[in-house]
Amino acid sequence: MAKIRFSALEELSNRKPVDVGERRRVSEIFGCDVLTVDKMRQYLSIEAFKKLEKVMSEGGVIDRGLADRKMRLNELAAQVGISNVNLSYLKTGKVKAVRFSTLDAICKVLGCQPGDILEYVEDEEE
């Protein structure tokens, strides 16, 4: 066993350095050419693509639950058992409260935890 270890160390010490070319910062190459707009259009649902396109042009938060699952809002509403309008209100934050049963149903359908879909935003001071 010790002989194998020593031969492995010897082999490592005799290796020649690999030329990696021009050095660049990680921020310059990280994520380059990973997912093009055409690929996003091809693999995402129409609703998810439109939301992502809006986020890219205007900024904002990606609706990750729907995008990950390629699920449309009306599909989620049907599976959860609430109206499309009420789910839209929940998604945009236009509600004052949400029932635990609704939150539970959404999390079951999306396979997530409440913290994955909820975000705390402090009230604006008037």
CSV table of C-alpha atoms in Angstrom, one decimal:
chain,number,residue,atom,x,y,z
A,1,MET,CA,0.0,0.0,0.0
A,2,ALA,CA,2.8,2.4,0.9
A,3,LYS,CA,4.5,1.6,-2.4
A,4,ILE,CA,1.4,2.6,-4.4
A,5,ARG,CA,1.1,5.9,-2.4
A,6,PHE,CA,4.8,6.8,-3.1
A,7,SER,CA,4.5,6.0,-6.8
A,8,ALA,CA,1.4,8.2,-7.0
A,9,LEU,CA,3.3,11.0,-5.3
A,10,GLU,CA,6.2,10.6,-7.7
A,11,GLU,CA,3.9,10.6,-10.7
A,12,LEU,CA,2.3,13.9,-9.5
A,13,SER,CA,5.6,15.6,-8.9
A,14,ASN,CA,6.8,14.7,-12.4
A,15,ARG,CA,3.7,16.2,-14.2
A,16,LYS,CA,4.3,19.2,-16.4
A,17,PRO,CA,2.2,22.3,-15.9
A,18,VAL,CA,-0.8,22.8,-18.2
A,19,ASP,CA,-1.0,26.0,-20.2
A,20,VAL,CA,-4.4,27.5,-19.6
A,21,GLY,CA,-3.9,30.4,-21.9
A,22,GLU,CA,-4.7,34.0,-21.1
A,23,ARG,CA,-5.7,34.6,-17.5
A,24,ARG,CA,-9.1,36.2,-17.0
A,25,ARG,CA,-11.2,37.1,-14.0
A,26,VAL,CA,-13.8,34.6,-13.0
A,27,SER,CA,-16.5,37.3,-13.3
A,28,GLU,CA,-15.6,37.7,-17.0
A,29,ILE,CA,-16.2,34.1,-17.9
A,30,PHE,CA,-18.7,32.8,-15.3
A,31,GLY,CA,-21.9,31.9,-16.9
A,32,CYS,CA,-20.9,32.9,-20.4
A,33,ASP,CA,-22.9,31.2,-23.2
A,34,VAL,CA,-24.7,29.0,-20.7
A,35,LEU,CA,-28.3,29.7,-21.6
A,36,THR,CA,-29.2,31.8,-24.6
A,37,VAL,CA,-32.5,33.5,-25.1
A,38,ASP,CA,-33.4,31.0,-27.9
A,39,LYS,CA,-32.7,28.1,-25.5
A,40,MET,CA,-34.8,29.8,-22.8
A,41,ARG,CA,-37.7,30.3,-25.3
A,42,GLN,CA,-37.4,26.6,-26.3
A,43,TYR,CA,-37.3,25.0,-22.8
A,44,LEU,CA,-39.5,27.4,-20.7
A,45,SER,CA,-43.2,27.7,-20.7
A,46,ILE,CA,-44.5,30.8,-22.5
A,47,GLU,CA,-45.5,32.4,-19.2
A,48,ALA,CA,-42.1,31.7,-17.6
A,49,PHE,CA,-40.2,33.0,-20.6
A,50,LYS,CA,-42.2,36.2,-20.7
A,51,LYS,CA,-41.6,36.8,-17.0
A,52,LEU,CA,-37.9,36.1,-17.4
A,53,GLU,CA,-37.7,38.4,-20.4
A,54,LYS,CA,-39.3,41.2,-18.4
A,55,VAL,CA,-37.0,40.6,-15.4
A,56,MET,CA,-34.0,40.8,-17.7
A,57,SER,CA,-35.1,44.0,-19.3
A,58,GLU,CA,-36.6,45.8,-16.3
A,59,GLY,CA,-35.1,44.1,-13.3
A,60,GLY,CA,-36.9,42.5,-10.5
A,61,VAL,CA,-37.4,39.0,-8.9
A,62,ILE,CA,-37.7,35.8,-10.9
A,63,ASP,CA,-40.7,33.7,-10.1
A,64,ARG,CA,-38.6,30.7,-9.4
A,65,GLY,CA,-41.2,28.2,-8.5
A,66,LEU,CA,-43.0,28.5,-11.8
A,67,ALA,CA,-39.9,28.7,-13.9
A,68,ASP,CA,-38.3,25.6,-12.3
A,69,ARG,CA,-41.4,23.5,-13.0
A,70,LYS,CA,-42.3,25.0,-16.4
A,71,MET,CA,-45.8,25.5,-14.9
A,72,ARG,CA,-48.3,28.2,-15.9
A,73,LEU,CA,-50.1,30.2,-13.3
A,74,ASN,CA,-53.5,28.8,-14.3
A,75,GLU,CA,-52.1,25.2,-14.0
A,76,LEU,CA,-50.9,25.9,-10.5
A,77,ALA,CA,-54.2,27.5,-9.5
A,78,ALA,CA,-56.1,24.5,-10.8
A,79,GLN,CA,-53.9,22.1,-8.9
A,80,VAL,CA,-54.0,24.2,-5.7
A,81,GLY,CA,-57.7,24.7,-5.9
A,82,ILE,CA,-58.0,28.4,-5.9
A,83,SER,CA,-58.9,30.9,-8.6
A,84,ASN,CA,-56.4,32.2,-11.1
A,85,VAL,CA,-57.2,35.8,-10.0
A,86,ASN,CA,-56.6,34.9,-6.3
A,87,LEU,CA,-53.3,33.2,-7.1
A,88,SER,CA,-52.2,36.2,-9.1
A,89,TYR,CA,-53.0,38.5,-6.2
A,90,LEU,CA,-50.9,36.2,-3.9
A,91,LYS,CA,-48.0,36.3,-6.4
A,92,THR,CA,-48.0,40.0,-6.8
A,93,GLY,CA,-48.4,40.7,-3.0
A,94,LYS,CA,-51.8,42.4,-3.3
A,95,VAL,CA,-53.2,40.4,-0.4
A,96,LYS,CA,-53.1,41.2,3.4
A,97,ALA,CA,-53.2,37.5,4.5
A,98,VAL,CA,-52.9,33.9,3.2
A,99,ARG,CA,-54.6,30.9,4.7
A,100,PHE,CA,-52.2,28.2,5.9
A,101,SER,CA,-54.2,25.6,3.9
A,102,THR,CA,-53.6,27.6,0.7
A,103,LEU,CA,-49.9,28.0,1.5
A,104,ASP,CA,-49.7,24.2,2.3
A,105,ALA,CA,-51.4,23.4,-1.0
A,106,ILE,CA,-49.1,25.6,-3.0
A,107,CYS,CA,-46.0,24.1,-1.3
A,108,LYS,CA,-47.3,20.6,-1.9
A,109,VAL,CA,-47.8,21.2,-5.7
A,110,LEU,CA,-44.5,23.0,-6.1
A,111,GLY,CA,-42.6,20.7,-3.8
A,112,CYS,CA,-41.1,23.5,-1.8
A,113,GLN,CA,-41.0,25.1,1.7
A,114,PRO,CA,-42.9,28.3,2.5
A,115,GLY,CA,-39.6,30.2,2.7
A,116,ASP,CA,-38.9,29.3,-0.9
A,117,ILE,CA,-41.9,31.3,-2.1
A,118,LEU,CA,-42.4,33.9,0.6
A,119,GLU,CA,-40.4,37.1,0.9
A,120,TYR,CA,-40.5,39.6,3.7
A,121,VAL,CA,-40.7,43.2,2.5
A,122,GLU,CA,-40.8,46.0,5.0
A,123,ASP,CA,-43.7,48.4,4.7
A,124,GLU,CA,-42.9,51.7,3.1
A,125,GLU,CA,-42.9,54.6,5.5
A,126,GLU,CA,-45.5,57.3,4.6
